[in-house]
Short mmCIF file of C-alpha atoms and ligand atoms in Angstrom, two decimals:
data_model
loop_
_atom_site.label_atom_id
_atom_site.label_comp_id
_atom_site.label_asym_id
_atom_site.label_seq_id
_atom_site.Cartn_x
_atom_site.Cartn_y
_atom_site.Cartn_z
CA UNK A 1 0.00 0.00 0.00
CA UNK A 2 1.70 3.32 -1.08
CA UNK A 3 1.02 6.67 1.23
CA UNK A 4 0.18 9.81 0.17
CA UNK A 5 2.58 12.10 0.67
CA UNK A 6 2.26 15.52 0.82
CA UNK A 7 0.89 17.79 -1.93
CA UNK A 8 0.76 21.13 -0.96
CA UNK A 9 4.51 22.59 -0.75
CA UNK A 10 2.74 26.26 -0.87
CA UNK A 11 1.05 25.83 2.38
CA UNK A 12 4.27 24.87 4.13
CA UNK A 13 7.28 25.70 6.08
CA UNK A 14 10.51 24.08 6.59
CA UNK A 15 11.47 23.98 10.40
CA UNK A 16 14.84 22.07 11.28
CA UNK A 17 14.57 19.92 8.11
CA UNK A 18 10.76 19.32 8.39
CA UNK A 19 8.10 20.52 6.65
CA UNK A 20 5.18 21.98 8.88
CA UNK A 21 1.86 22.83 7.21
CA UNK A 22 0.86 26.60 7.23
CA UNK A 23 -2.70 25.60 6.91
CA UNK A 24 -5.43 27.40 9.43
CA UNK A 25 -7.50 25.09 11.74
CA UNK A 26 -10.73 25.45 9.39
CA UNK A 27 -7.80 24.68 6.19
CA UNK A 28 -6.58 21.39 8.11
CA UNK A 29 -10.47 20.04 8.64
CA UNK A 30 -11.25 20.27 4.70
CA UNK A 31 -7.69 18.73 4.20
CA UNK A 32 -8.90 16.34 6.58
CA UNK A 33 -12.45 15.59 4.61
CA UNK A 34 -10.95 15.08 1.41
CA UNK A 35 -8.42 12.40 3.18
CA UNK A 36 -11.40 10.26 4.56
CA UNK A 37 -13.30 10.54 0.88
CA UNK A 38 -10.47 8.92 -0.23
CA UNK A 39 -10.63 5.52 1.19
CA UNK A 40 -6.85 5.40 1.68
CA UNK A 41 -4.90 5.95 4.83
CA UNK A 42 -3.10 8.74 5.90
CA UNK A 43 -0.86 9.63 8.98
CA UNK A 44 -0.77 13.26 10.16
CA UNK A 45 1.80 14.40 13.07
CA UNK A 46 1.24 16.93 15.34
CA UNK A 47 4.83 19.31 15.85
CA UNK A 48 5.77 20.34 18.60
CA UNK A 49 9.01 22.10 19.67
CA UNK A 50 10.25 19.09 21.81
CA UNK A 51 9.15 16.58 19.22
CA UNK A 52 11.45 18.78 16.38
CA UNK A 53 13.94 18.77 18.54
CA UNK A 54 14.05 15.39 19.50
CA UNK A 55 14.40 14.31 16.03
CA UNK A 56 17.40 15.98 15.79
CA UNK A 57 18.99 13.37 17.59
CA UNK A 58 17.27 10.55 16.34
CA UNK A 59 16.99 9.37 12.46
CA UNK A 60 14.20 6.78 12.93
CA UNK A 61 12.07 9.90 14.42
CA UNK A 62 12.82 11.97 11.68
CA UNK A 63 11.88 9.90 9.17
CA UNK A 64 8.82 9.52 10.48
CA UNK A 65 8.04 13.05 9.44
CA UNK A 66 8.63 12.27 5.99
CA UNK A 67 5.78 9.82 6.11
CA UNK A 68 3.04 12.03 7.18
CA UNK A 69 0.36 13.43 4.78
CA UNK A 70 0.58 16.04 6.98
CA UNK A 71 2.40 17.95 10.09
CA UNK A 72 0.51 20.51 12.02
CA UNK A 73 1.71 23.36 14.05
CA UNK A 74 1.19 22.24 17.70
CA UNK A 75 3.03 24.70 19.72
CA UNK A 76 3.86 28.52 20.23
CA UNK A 77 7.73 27.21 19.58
CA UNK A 78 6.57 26.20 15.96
CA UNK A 79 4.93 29.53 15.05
CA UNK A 80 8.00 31.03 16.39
CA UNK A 81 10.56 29.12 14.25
CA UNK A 82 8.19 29.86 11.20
CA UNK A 83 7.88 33.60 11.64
CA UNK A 84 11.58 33.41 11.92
CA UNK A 85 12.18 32.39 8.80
CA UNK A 86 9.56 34.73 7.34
CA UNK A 87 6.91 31.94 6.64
CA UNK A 88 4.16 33.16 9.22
CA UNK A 89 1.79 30.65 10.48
CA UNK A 90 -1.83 32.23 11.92
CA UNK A 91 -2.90 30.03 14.15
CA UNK A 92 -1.93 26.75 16.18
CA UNK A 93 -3.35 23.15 15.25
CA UNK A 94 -2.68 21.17 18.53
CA UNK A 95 -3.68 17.93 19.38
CA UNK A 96 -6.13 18.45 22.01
CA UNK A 97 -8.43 21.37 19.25
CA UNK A 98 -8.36 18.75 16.60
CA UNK A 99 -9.90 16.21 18.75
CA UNK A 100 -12.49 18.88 20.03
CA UNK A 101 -13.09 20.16 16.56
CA UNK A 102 -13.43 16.54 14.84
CA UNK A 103 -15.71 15.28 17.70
CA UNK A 104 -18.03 18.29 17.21
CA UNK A 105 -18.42 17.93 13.21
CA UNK A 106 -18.95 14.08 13.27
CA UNK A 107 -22.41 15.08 14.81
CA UNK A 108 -22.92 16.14 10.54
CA UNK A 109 -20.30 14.41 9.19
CA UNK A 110 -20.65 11.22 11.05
CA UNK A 111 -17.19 9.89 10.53
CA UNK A 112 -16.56 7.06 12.90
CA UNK A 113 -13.96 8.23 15.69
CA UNK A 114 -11.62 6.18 17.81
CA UNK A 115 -9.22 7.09 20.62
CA UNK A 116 -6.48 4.96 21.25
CA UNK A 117 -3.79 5.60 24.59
CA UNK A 118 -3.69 7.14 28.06
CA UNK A 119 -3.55 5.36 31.36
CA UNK A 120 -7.18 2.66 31.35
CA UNK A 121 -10.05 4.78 31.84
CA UNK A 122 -8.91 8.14 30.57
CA UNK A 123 -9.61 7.51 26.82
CA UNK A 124 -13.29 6.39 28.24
CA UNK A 125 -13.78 9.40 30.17
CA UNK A 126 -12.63 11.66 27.22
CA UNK A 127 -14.76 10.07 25.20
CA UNK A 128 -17.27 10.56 27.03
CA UNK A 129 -16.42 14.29 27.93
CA UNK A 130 -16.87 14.32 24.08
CA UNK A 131 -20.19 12.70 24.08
CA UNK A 132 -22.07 15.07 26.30
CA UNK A 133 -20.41 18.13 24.88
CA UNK A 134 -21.57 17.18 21.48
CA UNK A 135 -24.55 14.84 21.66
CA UNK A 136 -24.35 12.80 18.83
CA UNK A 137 -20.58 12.70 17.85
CA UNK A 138 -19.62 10.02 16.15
CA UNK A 139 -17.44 8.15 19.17
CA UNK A 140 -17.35 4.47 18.27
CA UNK A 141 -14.58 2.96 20.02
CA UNK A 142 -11.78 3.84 22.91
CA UNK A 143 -9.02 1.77 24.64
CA UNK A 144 -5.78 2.63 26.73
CA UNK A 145 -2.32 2.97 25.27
CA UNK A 146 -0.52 0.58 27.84
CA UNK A 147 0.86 -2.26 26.36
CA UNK A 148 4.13 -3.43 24.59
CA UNK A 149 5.26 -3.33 20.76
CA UNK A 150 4.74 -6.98 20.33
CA UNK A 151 0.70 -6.70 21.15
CA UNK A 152 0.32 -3.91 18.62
CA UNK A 153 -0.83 -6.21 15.59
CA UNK A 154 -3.48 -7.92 18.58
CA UNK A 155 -5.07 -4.41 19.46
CA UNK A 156 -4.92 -2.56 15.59
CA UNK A 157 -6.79 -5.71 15.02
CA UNK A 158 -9.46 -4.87 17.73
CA UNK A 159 -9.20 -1.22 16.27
CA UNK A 160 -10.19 -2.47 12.77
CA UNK A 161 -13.04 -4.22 14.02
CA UNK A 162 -14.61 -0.42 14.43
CA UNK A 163 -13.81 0.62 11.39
CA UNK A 164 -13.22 4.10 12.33
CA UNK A 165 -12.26 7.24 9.82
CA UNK A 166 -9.79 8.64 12.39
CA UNK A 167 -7.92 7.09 14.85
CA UNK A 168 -6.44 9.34 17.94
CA UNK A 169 -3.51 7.81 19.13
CA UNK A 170 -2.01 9.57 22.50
CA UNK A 171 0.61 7.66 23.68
CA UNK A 172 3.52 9.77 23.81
CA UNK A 173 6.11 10.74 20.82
CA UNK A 174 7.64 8.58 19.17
CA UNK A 175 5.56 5.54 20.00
CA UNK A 176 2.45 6.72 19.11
CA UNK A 177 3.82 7.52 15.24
CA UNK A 178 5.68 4.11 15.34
CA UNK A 179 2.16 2.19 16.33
CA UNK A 180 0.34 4.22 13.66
CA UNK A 181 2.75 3.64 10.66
CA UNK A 182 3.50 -0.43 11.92
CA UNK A 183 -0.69 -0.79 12.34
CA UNK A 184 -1.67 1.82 9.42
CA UNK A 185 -2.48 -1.23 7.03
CA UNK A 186 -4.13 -3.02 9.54
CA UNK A 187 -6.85 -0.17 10.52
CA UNK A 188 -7.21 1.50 7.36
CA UNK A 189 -8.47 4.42 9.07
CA UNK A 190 -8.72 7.93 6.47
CA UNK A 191 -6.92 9.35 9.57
CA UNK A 192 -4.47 8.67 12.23
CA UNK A 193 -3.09 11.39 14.24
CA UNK A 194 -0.50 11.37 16.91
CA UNK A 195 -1.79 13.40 19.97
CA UNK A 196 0.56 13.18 22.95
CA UNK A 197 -1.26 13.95 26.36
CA UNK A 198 -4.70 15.62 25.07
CA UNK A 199 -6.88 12.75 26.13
CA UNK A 200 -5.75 13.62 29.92
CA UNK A 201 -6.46 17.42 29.11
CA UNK A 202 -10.02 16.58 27.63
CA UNK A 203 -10.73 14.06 29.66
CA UNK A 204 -10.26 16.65 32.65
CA UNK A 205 -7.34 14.77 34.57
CA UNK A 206 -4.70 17.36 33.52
CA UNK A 207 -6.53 20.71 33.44
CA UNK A 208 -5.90 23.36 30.00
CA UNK A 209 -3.45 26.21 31.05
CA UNK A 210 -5.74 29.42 31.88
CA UNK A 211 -5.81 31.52 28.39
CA UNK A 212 -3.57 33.96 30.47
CA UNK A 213 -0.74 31.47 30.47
CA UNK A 214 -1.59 30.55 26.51
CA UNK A 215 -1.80 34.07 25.76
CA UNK A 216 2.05 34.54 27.04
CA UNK A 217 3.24 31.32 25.10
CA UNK A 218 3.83 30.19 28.61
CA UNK A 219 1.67 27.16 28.48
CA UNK A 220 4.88 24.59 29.18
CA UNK A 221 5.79 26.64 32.41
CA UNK A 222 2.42 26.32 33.71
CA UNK A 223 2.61 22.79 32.85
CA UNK A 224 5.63 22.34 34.08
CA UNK A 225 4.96 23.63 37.92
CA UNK A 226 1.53 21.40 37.63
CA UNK A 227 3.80 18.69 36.83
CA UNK A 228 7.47 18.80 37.39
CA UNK A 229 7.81 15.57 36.06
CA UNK A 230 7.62 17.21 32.45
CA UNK A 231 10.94 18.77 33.31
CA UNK A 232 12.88 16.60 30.87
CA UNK A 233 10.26 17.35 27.74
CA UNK A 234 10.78 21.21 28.73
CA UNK A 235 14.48 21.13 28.29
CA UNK A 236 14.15 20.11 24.95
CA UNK A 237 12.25 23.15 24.73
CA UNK A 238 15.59 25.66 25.02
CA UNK A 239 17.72 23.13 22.72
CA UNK A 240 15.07 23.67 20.22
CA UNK A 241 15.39 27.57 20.23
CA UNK A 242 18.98 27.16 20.08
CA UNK A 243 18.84 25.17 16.56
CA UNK A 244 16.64 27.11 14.69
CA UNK A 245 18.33 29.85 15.59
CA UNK A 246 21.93 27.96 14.14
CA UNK A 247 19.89 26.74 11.35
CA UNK A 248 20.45 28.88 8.35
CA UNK A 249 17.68 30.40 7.01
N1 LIG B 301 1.12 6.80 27.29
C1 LIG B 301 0.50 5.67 26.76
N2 LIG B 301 1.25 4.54 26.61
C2 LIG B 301 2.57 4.47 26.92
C3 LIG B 301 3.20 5.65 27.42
C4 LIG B 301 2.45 6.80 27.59
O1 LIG B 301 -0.68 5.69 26.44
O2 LIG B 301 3.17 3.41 26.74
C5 LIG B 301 0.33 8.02 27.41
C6 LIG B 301 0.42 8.77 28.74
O3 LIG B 301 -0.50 8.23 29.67
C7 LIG B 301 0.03 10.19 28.31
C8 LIG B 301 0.57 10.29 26.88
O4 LIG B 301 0.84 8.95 26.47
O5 LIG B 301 -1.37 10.34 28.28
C9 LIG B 301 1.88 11.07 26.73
O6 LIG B 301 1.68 12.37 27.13
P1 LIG B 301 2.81 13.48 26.96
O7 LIG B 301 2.21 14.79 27.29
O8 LIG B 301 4.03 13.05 27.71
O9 LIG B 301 3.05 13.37 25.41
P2 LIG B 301 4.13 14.02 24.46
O10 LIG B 301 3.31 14.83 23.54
O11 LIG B 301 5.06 14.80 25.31
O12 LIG B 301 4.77 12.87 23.80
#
């Protein structure tokens, strides 16, 4: 099975060797219908500052960014590093809005929606955050994202068996891309999108930073004193600033 790779060099930026999509929020979700109308599977990354970073250090994570259809902007860092090298992005696409935003239109669309990872329960109670926030969306499967490499054929298959249009996978980066490209032919689903911690945001474990805090671009420090054991994702957060601004524009 080939993937489709992507086709809109216009719409993007490149950002320490990877190209990020400039697309708006409304942009990504008609990107995202004409991806399920196709019937073939594709695998979209969500960018954040750590995750770029990361990759520097690790070739098996970057090429994982040269698989997706496409890589949204998921941090403040991102639209930094793109207005830097005077390729302006407008607004953020994070993890946790996509989910929000794809729950609410499957009450039209009704695309069948599954979320994969989390500690048990937490997938279940963002589901069902989901469910009474938009009566109706299109929900039709959720499971935890604790277990090893070697079960991952055992639970895609499980997955398949729902048959879902886009599959949420929040497991952490880079396990959650590795389990979507290793299961991708498996599920089948339109969509499969990496999405970190947002099902312990939604679900209402790990509360949003106050729009204060977002406003300031200072969402990782709040996070950070709610949870210090994010110290070792923030530090990638200062290595990150320190190679775009090396990297020649
Ligand atoms: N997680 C999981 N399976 C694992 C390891 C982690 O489902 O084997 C979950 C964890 O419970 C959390 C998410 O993955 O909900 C990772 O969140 P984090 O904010 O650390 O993600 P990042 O975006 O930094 O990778």
């Amino acid at each position: 099975m080939s993937l489709v790779v992507l086709d809109n060099s216009e719409k993007t930026v490149r950002i320490l060797g990877v190209d990020v999509n400039r697309l708006t929020m409304a942009e990504t979700l008609a990107r995202f219908d004409r991806f399920v109308e196709s019937g073939e599977p594709h695998f979209v990354i969500t960018a954040d500052a750590s995750g770029l970073a990361q990759a520097q250090h690790d070739p098996e994570h970057r090429a994982l960014f040269a698989r997706a259809a496409l890589i949204t902007p998921d941090s403040a860092g991102v639209l930094w590093a793109a207005r830097r090298a005077g390729c302006p992005i407008s607004e953020r696409v994070s993890g946790v809005d996509l989910v929000e935003q794809v729950c609410a239109r499957s009450v039209q669309t009704q695309h069948r929606i599954f979320f994969l990872g989390a500690a048990e329960g937490v997938a279940d109670q963002a589901a069902e955050r989901m469910r009474q926030r938009y009566p109706g969306c299109n929900i039709v499967g959720s499971r935890n994202g604790f277990f090893k490499p070697d079960e991952d054929m055992a639970v895609a298959a499980e997955i398949a068996q729902a048959k879902p249009d886009y599959l949420f996978v929040a497991m952490g980066i880079p396990r959650q891309e590795k389990f979507i490209l290793a299961t991708q032919s498996v599920i089948r689903a339109g969509i499969a999108i990496g999405i970190g911690g947002s099902f312990d945001v939604i679900s209402g474990n790990v509360p949003r930073a106050p729009r204060v805090w977002q406003r300031l671009k200072m969402e990782w420090l709040w996070r950070l004193i709610q949870n210090p054991q994010k110290l070792p994702k923030v530090m990638w957060l200062p290595k990150f600033i320190w190679y775009v601004l090396r990297d020649k524009k």
